[in-house]
Amino acid sequence: MVKPKASRTKHHHHVYVVELADQVWNEPSFRKANPDYQLGKPFVYVGMTGLDPDLRFDRHKAGVQSNRFVTRYGLRLLPKLYEVYNPMPYEAARDMEVELAIGLREEGYGVWQA
């Protein structure tokens, strides 16, 4: 049975931002990736997923296909930084993940983007 066109084209990819604990700054690779970090700005992880961001965060914390910084230092999602973009097609989410990370880094955030 062929799905109706509307359900085949439904966008279900998301970008998301996770706030990381301050201790992530002690990681040499994180520091090296953020030479222009501004004191007092948040540390974040920016990712993209085909899952709901809440479920993806839970999977990170459980160690399932996770980023080590999110597993160790992830505190909470920061939906105000990404909700406006979601959902979107895969290609748009892939591009937006990079653009969002660059934009936050330019604002002085400490950013890790996989």
PDB file of N, CA and C in Angstrom:
ATOM      1  N   MET A   1       0.839  -1.187   0.000  1.00  0.00           N
ATOM      2  CA  MET A   1       0.000   0.000   0.000  1.00  0.00           C
ATOM      3  C   MET A   1       0.885   1.252   0.000  1.00  0.00           C
ATOM      4  N   VAL A   2       0.622   2.176  -0.879  1.00  0.00           N
ATOM      5  CA  VAL A   2       1.388   3.408  -0.983  1.00  0.00           C
ATOM      6  C   VAL A   2       0.778   4.451  -0.060  1.00  0.00           C
ATOM      7  N   LYS A   3       1.634   5.109   0.712  1.00  0.00           N
ATOM      8  CA  LYS A   3       1.162   6.149   1.618  1.00  0.00           C
ATOM      9  C   LYS A   3       0.726   7.370   0.822  1.00  0.00           C
ATOM     10  N   PRO A   4      -0.269   8.096   1.309  1.00  0.00           N
ATOM     11  CA  PRO A   4      -0.643   9.344   0.642  1.00  0.00           C
ATOM     12  C   PRO A   4       0.538  10.306   0.629  1.00  0.00           C
ATOM     13  N   LYS A   5       0.585  11.139  -0.402  1.00  0.00           N
ATOM     14  CA  LYS A   5       1.706  12.058  -0.569  1.00  0.00           C
ATOM     15  C   LYS A   5       1.933  12.928   0.663  1.00  0.00           C
ATOM     16  N   ALA A   6       0.887  13.405   1.307  1.00  0.00           N
ATOM     17  CA  ALA A   6       1.018  14.290   2.475  1.00  0.00           C
ATOM     18  C   ALA A   6       1.798  13.612   3.593  1.00  0.00           C
ATOM     19  N   SER A   7       1.569  12.335   3.850  1.00  0.00           N
ATOM     20  CA  SER A   7       2.280  11.666   4.950  1.00  0.00           C
ATOM     21  C   SER A   7       3.715  11.336   4.566  1.00  0.00           C
ATOM     22  N   ARG A   8       3.990  11.163   3.268  1.00  0.00           N
ATOM     23  CA  ARG A   8       5.361  10.893   2.833  1.00  0.00           C
ATOM     24  C   ARG A   8       6.239  12.128   2.981  1.00  0.00           C
ATOM     25  N   THR A   9       5.661  13.314   2.864  1.00  0.00           N
ATOM     26  CA  THR A   9       6.454  14.531   2.886  1.00  0.00           C
ATOM     27  C   THR A   9       6.422  15.242   4.234  1.00  0.00           C
ATOM     28  N   LYS A  10       5.790  14.643   5.230  1.00  0.00           N
ATOM     29  CA  LYS A  10       5.733  15.286   6.544  1.00  0.00           C
ATOM     30  C   LYS A  10       7.146  15.432   7.112  1.00  0.00           C
ATOM     31  N   HIS A  11       7.463  16.624   7.541  1.00  0.00           N
ATOM     32  CA  HIS A  11       8.792  16.882   8.081  1.00  0.00           C
ATOM     33  C   HIS A  11       8.859  16.405   9.525  1.00  0.00           C
ATOM     34  N   HIS A  12       9.915  15.696   9.854  1.00  0.00           N
ATOM     35  CA  HIS A  12      10.021  15.192  11.226  1.00  0.00           C
ATOM     36  C   HIS A  12      11.430  15.313  11.809  1.00  0.00           C
ATOM     37  N   HIS A  13      12.299  16.077  11.171  1.00  0.00           N
ATOM     38  CA  HIS A  13      13.637  16.271  11.727  1.00  0.00           C
ATOM     39  C   HIS A  13      13.673  17.553  12.553  1.00  0.00           C
ATOM     40  N   HIS A  14      14.548  17.537  13.538  1.00  0.00           N
ATOM     41  CA  HIS A  14      14.627  18.643  14.486  1.00  0.00           C
ATOM     42  C   HIS A  14      16.081  18.985  14.781  1.00  0.00           C
ATOM     43  N   VAL A  15      16.336  20.268  15.027  1.00  0.00           N
ATOM     44  CA  VAL A  15      17.579  20.663  15.672  1.00  0.00           C
ATOM     45  C   VAL A  15      17.242  20.834  17.145  1.00  0.00           C
ATOM     46  N   TYR A  16      18.257  20.692  17.992  1.00  0.00           N
ATOM     47  CA  TYR A  16      18.033  20.858  19.431  1.00  0.00           C
ATOM     48  C   TYR A  16      19.305  21.362  20.084  1.00  0.00           C
ATOM     49  N   VAL A  17      19.128  21.983  21.241  1.00  0.00           N
ATOM     50  CA  VAL A  17      20.256  22.539  21.988  1.00  0.00           C
ATOM     51  C   VAL A  17      20.151  22.046  23.422  1.00  0.00           C
ATOM     52  N   VAL A  18      21.253  21.493  23.927  1.00  0.00           N
ATOM     53  CA  VAL A  18      21.331  20.995  25.295  1.00  0.00           C
ATOM     54  C   VAL A  18      22.274  21.891  26.085  1.00  0.00           C
ATOM     55  N   GLU A  19      21.812  22.352  27.226  1.00  0.00           N
ATOM     56  CA  GLU A  19      22.695  23.100  28.121  1.00  0.00           C
ATOM     57  C   GLU A  19      23.636  22.112  28.800  1.00  0.00           C
ATOM     58  N   LEU A  20      24.920  22.462  28.847  1.00  0.00           N
ATOM     59  CA  LEU A  20      25.933  21.618  29.473  1.00  0.00           C
ATOM     60  C   LEU A  20      26.406  22.259  30.776  1.00  0.00           C
ATOM     61  N   ALA A  21      26.757  21.436  31.737  1.00  0.00           N
ATOM     62  CA  ALA A  21      27.269  21.918  33.016  1.00  0.00           C
ATOM     63  C   ALA A  21      28.606  22.626  32.816  1.00  0.00           C
ATOM     64  N   ASP A  22      28.895  23.569  33.689  1.00  0.00           N
ATOM     65  CA  ASP A  22      30.129  24.351  33.604  1.00  0.00           C
ATOM     66  C   ASP A  22      31.387  23.488  33.581  1.00  0.00           C
ATOM     67  N   GLN A  23      31.336  22.305  34.164  1.00  0.00           N
ATOM     68  CA  GLN A  23      32.506  21.432  34.236  1.00  0.00           C
ATOM     69  C   GLN A  23      33.012  21.000  32.862  1.00  0.00           C
ATOM     70  N   VAL A  24      32.177  21.138  31.819  1.00  0.00           N
ATOM     71  CA  VAL A  24      32.609  20.781  30.472  1.00  0.00           C
ATOM     72  C   VAL A  24      33.793  21.646  30.043  1.00  0.00           C
ATOM     73  N   TRP A  25      33.925  22.824  30.639  1.00  0.00           N
ATOM     74  CA  TRP A  25      35.029  23.729  30.291  1.00  0.00           C
ATOM     75  C   TRP A  25      36.381  23.121  30.668  1.00  0.00           C
ATOM     76  N   ASN A  26      36.390  22.131  31.559  1.00  0.00           N
ATOM     77  CA  ASN A  26      37.635  21.465  31.953  1.00  0.00           C
ATOM     78  C   ASN A  26      38.108  20.451  30.908  1.00  0.00           C
ATOM     79  N   GLU A  27      37.287  20.195  29.888  1.00  0.00           N
ATOM     80  CA  GLU A  27      37.649  19.254  28.828  1.00  0.00           C
ATOM     81  C   GLU A  27      38.507  19.979  27.786  1.00  0.00           C
ATOM     82  N   PRO A  28      39.760  19.539  27.582  1.00  0.00           N
ATOM     83  CA  PRO A  28      40.639  20.231  26.631  1.00  0.00           C
ATOM     84  C   PRO A  28      40.058  20.381  25.222  1.00  0.00           C
ATOM     85  N   SER A  29      39.388  19.348  24.712  1.00  0.00           N
ATOM     86  CA  SER A  29      38.848  19.438  23.347  1.00  0.00           C
ATOM     87  C   SER A  29      37.716  20.462  23.266  1.00  0.00           C
ATOM     88  N   PHE A  30      36.939  20.592  24.341  1.00  0.00           N
ATOM     89  CA  PHE A  30      35.865  21.585  24.359  1.00  0.00           C
ATOM     90  C   PHE A  30      36.456  22.990  24.385  1.00  0.00           C
ATOM     91  N   ARG A  31      37.471  23.197  25.218  1.00  0.00           N
ATOM     92  CA  ARG A  31      38.133  24.514  25.285  1.00  0.00           C
ATOM     93  C   ARG A  31      38.738  24.893  23.937  1.00  0.00           C
ATOM     94  N   LYS A  32      39.410  23.935  23.310  1.00  0.00           N
ATOM     95  CA  LYS A  32      40.068  24.193  22.030  1.00  0.00           C
ATOM     96  C   LYS A  32      39.055  24.586  20.956  1.00  0.00           C
ATOM     97  N   ALA A  33      37.862  24.003  20.999  1.00  0.00           N
ATOM     98  CA  ALA A  33      36.821  24.296  20.007  1.00  0.00           C
ATOM     99  C   ALA A  33      36.160  25.653  20.244  1.00  0.00           C
ATOM    100  N   ASN A  34      36.443  26.294  21.381  1.00  0.00           N
ATOM    101  CA  ASN A  34      35.766  27.541  21.747  1.00  0.00           C
ATOM    102  C   ASN A  34      36.743  28.621  22.206  1.00  0.00           C
ATOM    103  N   PRO A  35      37.668  29.018  21.332  1.00  0.00           N
ATOM    104  CA  PRO A  35      38.671  30.007  21.734  1.00  0.00           C
ATOM    105  C   PRO A  35      38.094  31.388  22.049  1.00  0.00           C
ATOM    106  N   ASP A  36      36.909  31.696  21.524  1.00  0.00           N
ATOM    107  CA  ASP A  36      36.306  33.015  21.736  1.00  0.00           C
ATOM    108  C   ASP A  36      35.154  32.985  22.728  1.00  0.00           C
ATOM    109  N   TYR A  37      35.116  31.942  23.563  1.00  0.00           N
ATOM    110  CA  TYR A  37      34.052  31.839  24.572  1.00  0.00           C
ATOM    111  C   TYR A  37      34.051  33.078  25.466  1.00  0.00           C
ATOM    112  N   GLN A  38      32.849  33.601  25.740  1.00  0.00           N
ATOM    113  CA  GLN A  38      32.690  34.770  26.605  1.00  0.00           C
ATOM    114  C   GLN A  38      32.223  34.320  27.981  1.00  0.00           C
ATOM    115  N   LEU A  39      33.001  34.668  28.995  1.00  0.00           N
ATOM    116  CA  LEU A  39      32.696  34.294  30.371  1.00  0.00           C
ATOM    117  C   LEU A  39      31.256  34.640  30.719  1.00  0.00           C
ATOM    118  N   GLY A  40      30.552  33.687  31.314  1.00  0.00           N
ATOM    119  CA  GLY A  40      29.172  33.889  31.735  1.00  0.00           C
ATOM    120  C   GLY A  40      28.136  33.380  30.750  1.00  0.00           C
ATOM    121  N   LYS A  41      28.534  33.120  29.511  1.00  0.00           N
ATOM    122  CA  LYS A  41      27.597  32.582  28.519  1.00  0.00           C
ATOM    123  C   LYS A  41      27.445  31.082  28.753  1.00  0.00           C
ATOM    124  N   PRO A  42      26.319  30.505  28.341  1.00  0.00           N
ATOM    125  CA  PRO A  42      26.103  29.067  28.537  1.00  0.00           C
ATOM    126  C   PRO A  42      27.033  28.199  27.693  1.00  0.00           C
ATOM    127  N   PHE A  43      27.208  26.976  28.154  1.00  0.00           N
ATOM    128  CA  PHE A  43      27.873  25.927  27.381  1.00  0.00           C
ATOM    129  C   PHE A  43      26.759  25.064  26.815  1.00  0.00           C
ATOM    130  N   VAL A  44      26.832  24.739  25.517  1.00  0.00           N
ATOM    131  CA  VAL A  44      25.744  23.998  24.878  1.00  0.00           C
ATOM    132  C   VAL A  44      26.268  22.960  23.897  1.00  0.00           C
ATOM    133  N   TYR A  45      25.415  22.000  23.635  1.00  0.00           N
ATOM    134  CA  TYR A  45      25.607  21.022  22.572  1.00  0.00           C
ATOM    135  C   TYR A  45      24.492  21.260  21.569  1.00  0.00           C
ATOM    136  N   VAL A  46      24.818  21.316  20.283  1.00  0.00           N
ATOM    137  CA  VAL A  46      23.817  21.486  19.235  1.00  0.00           C
ATOM    138  C   VAL A  46      23.784  20.213  18.411  1.00  0.00           C
ATOM    139  N   GLY A  47      22.587  19.664  18.231  1.00  0.00           N
ATOM    140  CA  GLY A  47      22.450  18.438  17.457  1.00  0.00           C
ATOM    141  C   GLY A  47      21.234  18.470  16.562  1.00  0.00           C
ATOM    142  N   MET A  48      21.070  17.411  15.776  1.00  0.00           N
ATOM    143  CA  MET A  48      19.877  17.238  14.953  1.00  0.00           C
ATOM    144  C   MET A  48      19.430  15.794  15.069  1.00  0.00           C
ATOM    145  N   THR A  49      18.132  15.573  14.888  1.00  0.00           N
ATOM    146  CA  THR A  49      17.581  14.243  15.075  1.00  0.00           C
ATOM    147  C   THR A  49      16.294  14.071  14.288  1.00  0.00           C
ATOM    148  N   GLY A  50      15.966  12.834  14.012  1.00  0.00           N
ATOM    149  CA  GLY A  50      14.672  12.489  13.434  1.00  0.00           C
ATOM    150  C   GLY A  50      13.669  12.157  14.522  1.00  0.00           C
ATOM    151  N   LEU A  51      14.127  12.195  15.768  1.00  0.00           N
ATOM    152  CA  LEU A  51      13.273  11.912  16.929  1.00  0.00           C
ATOM    153  C   LEU A  51      12.786  13.211  17.557  1.00  0.00           C
ATOM    154  N   ASP A  52      11.852  13.095  18.473  1.00  0.00           N
ATOM    155  CA  ASP A  52      11.471  14.243  19.274  1.00  0.00           C
ATOM    156  C   ASP A  52      12.694  14.638  20.119  1.00  0.00           C
ATOM    157  N   PRO A  53      13.017  15.931  20.224  1.00  0.00           N
ATOM    158  CA  PRO A  53      14.199  16.338  20.990  1.00  0.00           C
ATOM    159  C   PRO A  53      14.219  15.819  22.439  1.00  0.00           C
ATOM    160  N   ASP A  54      13.065  15.734  23.093  1.00  0.00           N
ATOM    161  CA  ASP A  54      13.026  15.203  24.467  1.00  0.00           C
ATOM    162  C   ASP A  54      13.489  13.752  24.506  1.00  0.00           C
ATOM    163  N   LEU A  55      13.007  12.951  23.557  1.00  0.00           N
ATOM    164  CA  LEU A  55      13.420  11.551  23.487  1.00  0.00           C
ATOM    165  C   LEU A  55      14.904  11.450  23.160  1.00  0.00           C
ATOM    166  N   ARG A  56      15.373  12.291  22.247  1.00  0.00           N
ATOM    167  CA  ARG A  56      16.803  12.252  21.883  1.00  0.00           C
ATOM    168  C   ARG A  56      17.680  12.606  23.080  1.00  0.00           C
ATOM    169  N   PHE A  57      17.277  13.610  23.863  1.00  0.00           N
ATOM    170  CA  PHE A  57      18.026  13.975  25.062  1.00  0.00           C
ATOM    171  C   PHE A  57      18.073  12.801  26.041  1.00  0.00           C
ATOM    172  N   ASP A  58      16.933  12.145  26.244  1.00  0.00           N
ATOM    173  CA  ASP A  58      16.891  10.983  27.134  1.00  0.00           C
ATOM    174  C   ASP A  58      17.835   9.884  26.646  1.00  0.00           C
ATOM    175  N   ARG A  59      17.904   9.696  25.349  1.00  0.00           N
ATOM    176  CA  ARG A  59      18.800   8.666  24.798  1.00  0.00           C
ATOM    177  C   ARG A  59      20.262   9.047  25.020  1.00  0.00           C
ATOM    178  N   HIS A  60      20.589  10.335  24.844  1.00  0.00           N
ATOM    179  CA  HIS A  60      21.956  10.791  25.156  1.00  0.00           C
ATOM    180  C   HIS A  60      22.297  10.446  26.605  1.00  0.00           C
ATOM    181  N   LYS A  61      21.412  10.810  27.521  1.00  0.00           N
ATOM    182  CA  LYS A  61      21.678  10.610  28.945  1.00  0.00           C
ATOM    183  C   LYS A  61      21.785   9.124  29.303  1.00  0.00           C
ATOM    184  N   ALA A  62      21.104   8.278  28.539  1.00  0.00           N
ATOM    185  CA  ALA A  62      21.159   6.833  28.772  1.00  0.00           C
ATOM    186  C   ALA A  62      22.360   6.189  28.081  1.00  0.00           C
ATOM    187  N   GLY A  63      23.121   6.980  27.309  1.00  0.00           N
ATOM    188  CA  GLY A  63      24.291   6.439  26.632  1.00  0.00           C
ATOM    189  C   GLY A  63      23.991   5.765  25.308  1.00  0.00           C
ATOM    190  N   VAL A  64      22.807   5.979  24.756  1.00  0.00           N
ATOM    191  CA  VAL A  64      22.424   5.368  23.487  1.00  0.00           C
ATOM    192  C   VAL A  64      22.747   6.325  22.351  1.00  0.00           C
ATOM    193  N   GLN A  65      23.679   5.934  21.476  1.00  0.00           N
ATOM    194  CA  GLN A  65      24.135   6.786  20.375  1.00  0.00           C
ATOM    195  C   GLN A  65      24.352   8.217  20.882  1.00  0.00           C
ATOM    196  N   SER A  66      25.127   8.315  21.938  1.00  0.00           N
ATOM    197  CA  SER A  66      25.224   9.582  22.649  1.00  0.00           C
ATOM    198  C   SER A  66      26.527  10.310  22.393  1.00  0.00           C
ATOM    199  N   ASN A  67      26.481  11.604  22.610  1.00  0.00           N
ATOM    200  CA  ASN A  67      27.679  12.419  22.621  1.00  0.00           C
ATOM    201  C   ASN A  67      28.195  12.413  24.053  1.00  0.00           C
ATOM    202  N   ARG A  68      29.481  12.234  24.232  1.00  0.00           N
ATOM    203  CA  ARG A  68      30.025  12.100  25.589  1.00  0.00           C
ATOM    204  C   ARG A  68      29.806  13.343  26.437  1.00  0.00           C
ATOM    205  N   PHE A  69      29.823  14.528  25.816  1.00  0.00           N
ATOM    206  CA  PHE A  69      29.612  15.745  26.598  1.00  0.00           C
ATOM    207  C   PHE A  69      28.169  15.829  27.107  1.00  0.00           C
ATOM    208  N   VAL A  70      27.214  15.387  26.292  1.00  0.00           N
ATOM    209  CA  VAL A  70      25.817  15.402  26.731  1.00  0.00           C
ATOM    210  C   VAL A  70      25.601  14.341  27.800  1.00  0.00           C
ATOM    211  N   THR A  71      26.191  13.165  27.613  1.00  0.00           N
ATOM    212  CA  THR A  71      26.034  12.103  28.600  1.00  0.00           C
ATOM    213  C   THR A  71      26.578  12.542  29.961  1.00  0.00           C
ATOM    214  N   ARG A  72      27.770  13.142  29.964  1.00  0.00           N
ATOM    215  CA  ARG A  72      28.416  13.538  31.225  1.00  0.00           C
ATOM    216  C   ARG A  72      27.911  14.854  31.797  1.00  0.00           C
ATOM    217  N   TYR A  73      27.646  15.832  30.923  1.00  0.00           N
ATOM    218  CA  TYR A  73      27.400  17.201  31.395  1.00  0.00           C
ATOM    219  C   TYR A  73      26.034  17.768  31.013  1.00  0.00           C
ATOM    220  N   GLY A  74      25.235  17.014  30.262  1.00  0.00           N
ATOM    221  CA  GLY A  74      23.943  17.529  29.811  1.00  0.00           C
ATOM    222  C   GLY A  74      22.998  17.796  30.977  1.00  0.00           C
ATOM    223  N   LEU A  75      22.434  19.005  31.006  1.00  0.00           N
ATOM    224  CA  LEU A  75      21.531  19.402  32.084  1.00  0.00           C
ATOM    225  C   LEU A  75      20.075  19.405  31.641  1.00  0.00           C
ATOM    226  N   ARG A  76      19.811  20.065  30.512  1.00  0.00           N
ATOM    227  CA  ARG A  76      18.435  20.216  30.056  1.00  0.00           C
ATOM    228  C   ARG A  76      18.446  20.738  28.623  1.00  0.00           C
ATOM    229  N   LEU A  77      17.309  20.557  27.974  1.00  0.00           N
ATOM    230  CA  LEU A  77      17.132  21.151  26.655  1.00  0.00           C
ATOM    231  C   LEU A  77      16.854  22.639  26.806  1.00  0.00           C
ATOM    232  N   LEU A  78      17.238  23.411  25.802  1.00  0.00           N
ATOM    233  CA  LEU A  78      16.974  24.857  25.777  1.00  0.00           C
ATOM    234  C   LEU A  78      16.080  25.166  24.570  1.00  0.00           C
ATOM    235  N   PRO A  79      14.783  24.809  24.672  1.00  0.00           N
ATOM    236  CA  PRO A  79      13.893  24.923  23.515  1.00  0.00           C
ATOM    237  C   PRO A  79      13.744  26.336  22.952  1.00  0.00           C
ATOM    238  N   LYS A  80      13.949  27.351  23.764  1.00  0.00           N
ATOM    239  CA  LYS A  80      13.819  28.719  23.238  1.00  0.00           C
ATOM    240  C   LYS A  80      14.845  29.008  22.155  1.00  0.00           C
ATOM    241  N   LEU A  81      15.918  28.226  22.118  1.00  0.00           N
ATOM    242  CA  LEU A  81      16.967  28.432  21.112  1.00  0.00           C
ATOM    243  C   LEU A  81      16.713  27.666  19.814  1.00  0.00           C
ATOM    244  N   TYR A  82      15.719  26.757  19.805  1.00  0.00           N
ATOM    245  CA  TYR A  82      15.536  25.945  18.597  1.00  0.00           C
ATOM    246  C   TYR A  82      14.098  25.704  18.172  1.00  0.00           C
ATOM    247  N   GLU A  83      13.123  25.884  19.040  1.00  0.00           N
ATOM    248  CA  GLU A  83      11.735  25.533  18.715  1.00  0.00           C
ATOM    249  C   GLU A  83      11.232  26.158  17.418  1.00  0.00           C
ATOM    250  N   VAL A  84      11.619  27.380  17.169  1.00  0.00           N
ATOM    251  CA  VAL A  84      11.120  28.109  16.006  1.00  0.00           C
ATOM    252  C   VAL A  84      11.472  27.417  14.680  1.00  0.00           C
ATOM    253  N   TYR A  85      12.514  26.601  14.667  1.00  0.00           N
ATOM    254  CA  TYR A  85      12.966  25.966  13.432  1.00  0.00           C
ATOM    255  C   TYR A  85      12.298  24.623  13.143  1.00  0.00           C
ATOM    256  N   ASN A  86      11.711  23.990  14.136  1.00  0.00           N
ATOM    257  CA  ASN A  86      11.259  22.605  14.020  1.00  0.00           C
ATOM    258  C   ASN A  86       9.774  22.492  13.718  1.00  0.00           C
ATOM    259  N   PRO A  87       9.355  21.406  13.074  1.00  0.00           N
ATOM    260  CA  PRO A  87      10.156  20.386  12.384  1.00  0.00           C
ATOM    261  C   PRO A  87      10.558  20.866  10.995  1.00  0.00           C
ATOM    262  N   MET A  88      11.451  20.108  10.370  1.00  0.00           N
ATOM    263  CA  MET A  88      11.948  20.473   9.038  1.00  0.00           C
ATOM    264  C   MET A  88      12.430  19.222   8.310  1.00  0.00           C
ATOM    265  N   PRO A  89      12.672  19.346   7.007  1.00  0.00           N
ATOM    266  CA  PRO A  89      13.217  18.196   6.265  1.00  0.00           C
ATOM    267  C   PRO A  89      14.644  17.882   6.723  1.00  0.00           C
ATOM    268  N   TYR A  90      15.092  16.682   6.433  1.00  0.00           N
ATOM    269  CA  TYR A  90      16.419  16.238   6.847  1.00  0.00           C
ATOM    270  C   TYR A  90      17.518  17.206   6.411  1.00  0.00           C
ATOM    271  N   GLU A  91      17.530  17.585   5.142  1.00  0.00           N
ATOM    272  CA  GLU A  91      18.593  18.445   4.624  1.00  0.00           C
ATOM    273  C   GLU A  91      18.617  19.786   5.347  1.00  0.00           C
ATOM    274  N   ALA A  92      17.434  20.331   5.601  1.00  0.00           N
ATOM    275  CA  ALA A  92      17.355  21.616   6.309  1.00  0.00           C
ATOM    276  C   ALA A  92      17.860  21.475   7.739  1.00  0.00           C
ATOM    277  N   ALA A  93      17.535  20.371   8.405  1.00  0.00           N
ATOM    278  CA  ALA A  93      17.993  20.143   9.780  1.00  0.00           C
ATOM    279  C   ALA A  93      19.506  19.985   9.822  1.00  0.00           C
ATOM    280  N   ARG A  94      20.041  19.270   8.849  1.00  0.00           N
ATOM    281  CA  ARG A  94      21.495  19.089   8.781  1.00  0.00           C
ATOM    282  C   ARG A  94      22.201  20.437   8.641  1.00  0.00           C
ATOM    283  N   ASP A  95      21.682  21.288   7.776  1.00  0.00           N
ATOM    284  CA  ASP A  95      22.272  22.614   7.584  1.00  0.00           C
ATOM    285  C   ASP A  95      22.041  23.518   8.795  1.00  0.00           C
ATOM    286  N   MET A  96      20.835  23.458   9.353  1.00  0.00           N
ATOM    287  CA  MET A  96      20.495  24.326  10.487  1.00  0.00           C
ATOM    288  C   MET A  96      21.334  23.978  11.714  1.00  0.00           C
ATOM    289  N   GLU A  97      21.667  22.712  11.899  1.00  0.00           N
ATOM    290  CA  GLU A  97      22.520  22.314  13.026  1.00  0.00           C
ATOM    291  C   GLU A  97      23.839  23.090  12.979  1.00  0.00           C
ATOM    292  N   VAL A  98      24.438  23.152  11.811  1.00  0.00           N
ATOM    293  CA  VAL A  98      25.712  23.857  11.644  1.00  0.00           C
ATOM    294  C   VAL A  98      25.516  25.359  11.817  1.00  0.00           C
ATOM    295  N   GLU A  99      24.492  25.915  11.176  1.00  0.00           N
ATOM    296  CA  GLU A  99      24.245  27.354  11.257  1.00  0.00           C
ATOM    297  C   GLU A  99      23.942  27.805  12.688  1.00  0.00           C
ATOM    298  N   LEU A 100      23.143  27.016  13.391  1.00  0.00           N
ATOM    299  CA  LEU A 100      22.799  27.353  14.774  1.00  0.00           C
ATOM    300  C   LEU A 100      24.041  27.315  15.656  1.00  0.00           C
ATOM    301  N   ALA A 101      24.873  26.305  15.486  1.00  0.00           N
ATOM    302  CA  ALA A 101      26.104  26.205  16.275  1.00  0.00           C
ATOM    303  C   ALA A 101      27.020  27.401  16.001  1.00  0.00           C
ATOM    304  N   ILE A 102      27.168  27.758  14.738  1.00  0.00           N
ATOM    305  CA  ILE A 102      28.006  28.910  14.383  1.00  0.00           C
ATOM    306  C   ILE A 102      27.442  30.184  14.997  1.00  0.00           C
ATOM    307  N   GLY A 103      26.139  30.369  14.887  1.00  0.00           N
ATOM    308  CA  GLY A 103      25.510  31.567  15.434  1.00  0.00           C
ATOM    309  C   GLY A 103      25.679  31.685  16.935  1.00  0.00           C
ATOM    310  N   LEU A 104      25.497  30.583  17.651  1.00  0.00           N
ATOM    311  CA  LEU A 104      25.663  30.614  19.112  1.00  0.00           C
ATOM    312  C   LEU A 104      27.123  30.874  19.480  1.00  0.00           C
ATOM    313  N   ARG A 105      28.042  30.270  18.754  1.00  0.00           N
ATOM    314  CA  ARG A 105      29.469  30.504  19.019  1.00  0.00           C
ATOM    315  C   ARG A 105      29.815  31.974  18.777  1.00  0.00           C
ATOM    316  N   GLU A 106      29.248  32.559  17.735  1.00  0.00           N
ATOM    317  CA  GLU A 106      29.482  33.979  17.448  1.00  0.00           C
ATOM    318  C   GLU A 106      28.923  34.882  18.569  1.00  0.00           C
ATOM    319  N   GLU A 107      27.889  34.401  19.264  1.00  0.00           N
ATOM    320  CA  GLU A 107      27.311  35.149  20.396  1.00  0.00           C
ATOM    321  C   GLU A 107      28.099  34.923  21.683  1.00  0.00           C
ATOM    322  N   GLY A 108      29.167  34.113  21.620  1.00  0.00           N
ATOM    323  CA  GLY A 108      30.004  33.899  22.783  1.00  0.00           C
ATOM    324  C   GLY A 108      29.731  32.639  23.567  1.00  0.00           C
ATOM    325  N   TYR A 109      28.760  31.849  23.128  1.00  0.00           N
ATOM    326  CA  TYR A 109      28.478  30.584  23.801  1.00  0.00           C
ATOM    327  C   TYR A 109      29.652  29.636  23.642  1.00  0.00           C
ATOM    328  N   GLY A 110      29.784  28.687  24.581  1.00  0.00           N
ATOM    329  CA  GLY A 110      30.687  27.567  24.415  1.00  0.00           C
ATOM    330  C   GLY A 110      29.880  26.474  23.735  1.00  0.00           C
ATOM    331  N   VAL A 111      30.280  26.052  22.537  1.00  0.00           N
ATOM    332  CA  VAL A 111      29.447  25.164  21.715  1.00  0.00           C
ATOM    333  C   VAL A 111      30.198  23.917  21.313  1.00  0.00           C
ATOM    334  N   TRP A 112      29.504  22.773  21.414  1.00  0.00           N
ATOM    335  CA  TRP A 112      29.981  21.546  20.808  1.00  0.00           C
ATOM    336  C   TRP A 112      28.911  21.119  19.822  1.00  0.00           C
ATOM    337  N   GLN A 113      29.330  20.831  18.599  1.00  0.00           N
ATOM    338  CA  GLN A 113      28.397  20.407  17.558  1.00  0.00           C
ATOM    339  C   GLN A 113      29.013  19.220  16.870  1.00  0.00           C
ATOM    340  N   ALA A 114      28.284  18.107  16.874  1.00  0.00           N
ATOM    341  CA  ALA A 114      28.836  16.858  16.322  1.00  0.00           C
ATOM    342  C   ALA A 114      28.662  16.781  14.876  1.00  0.00           C
TER     343      ALA A 114
END
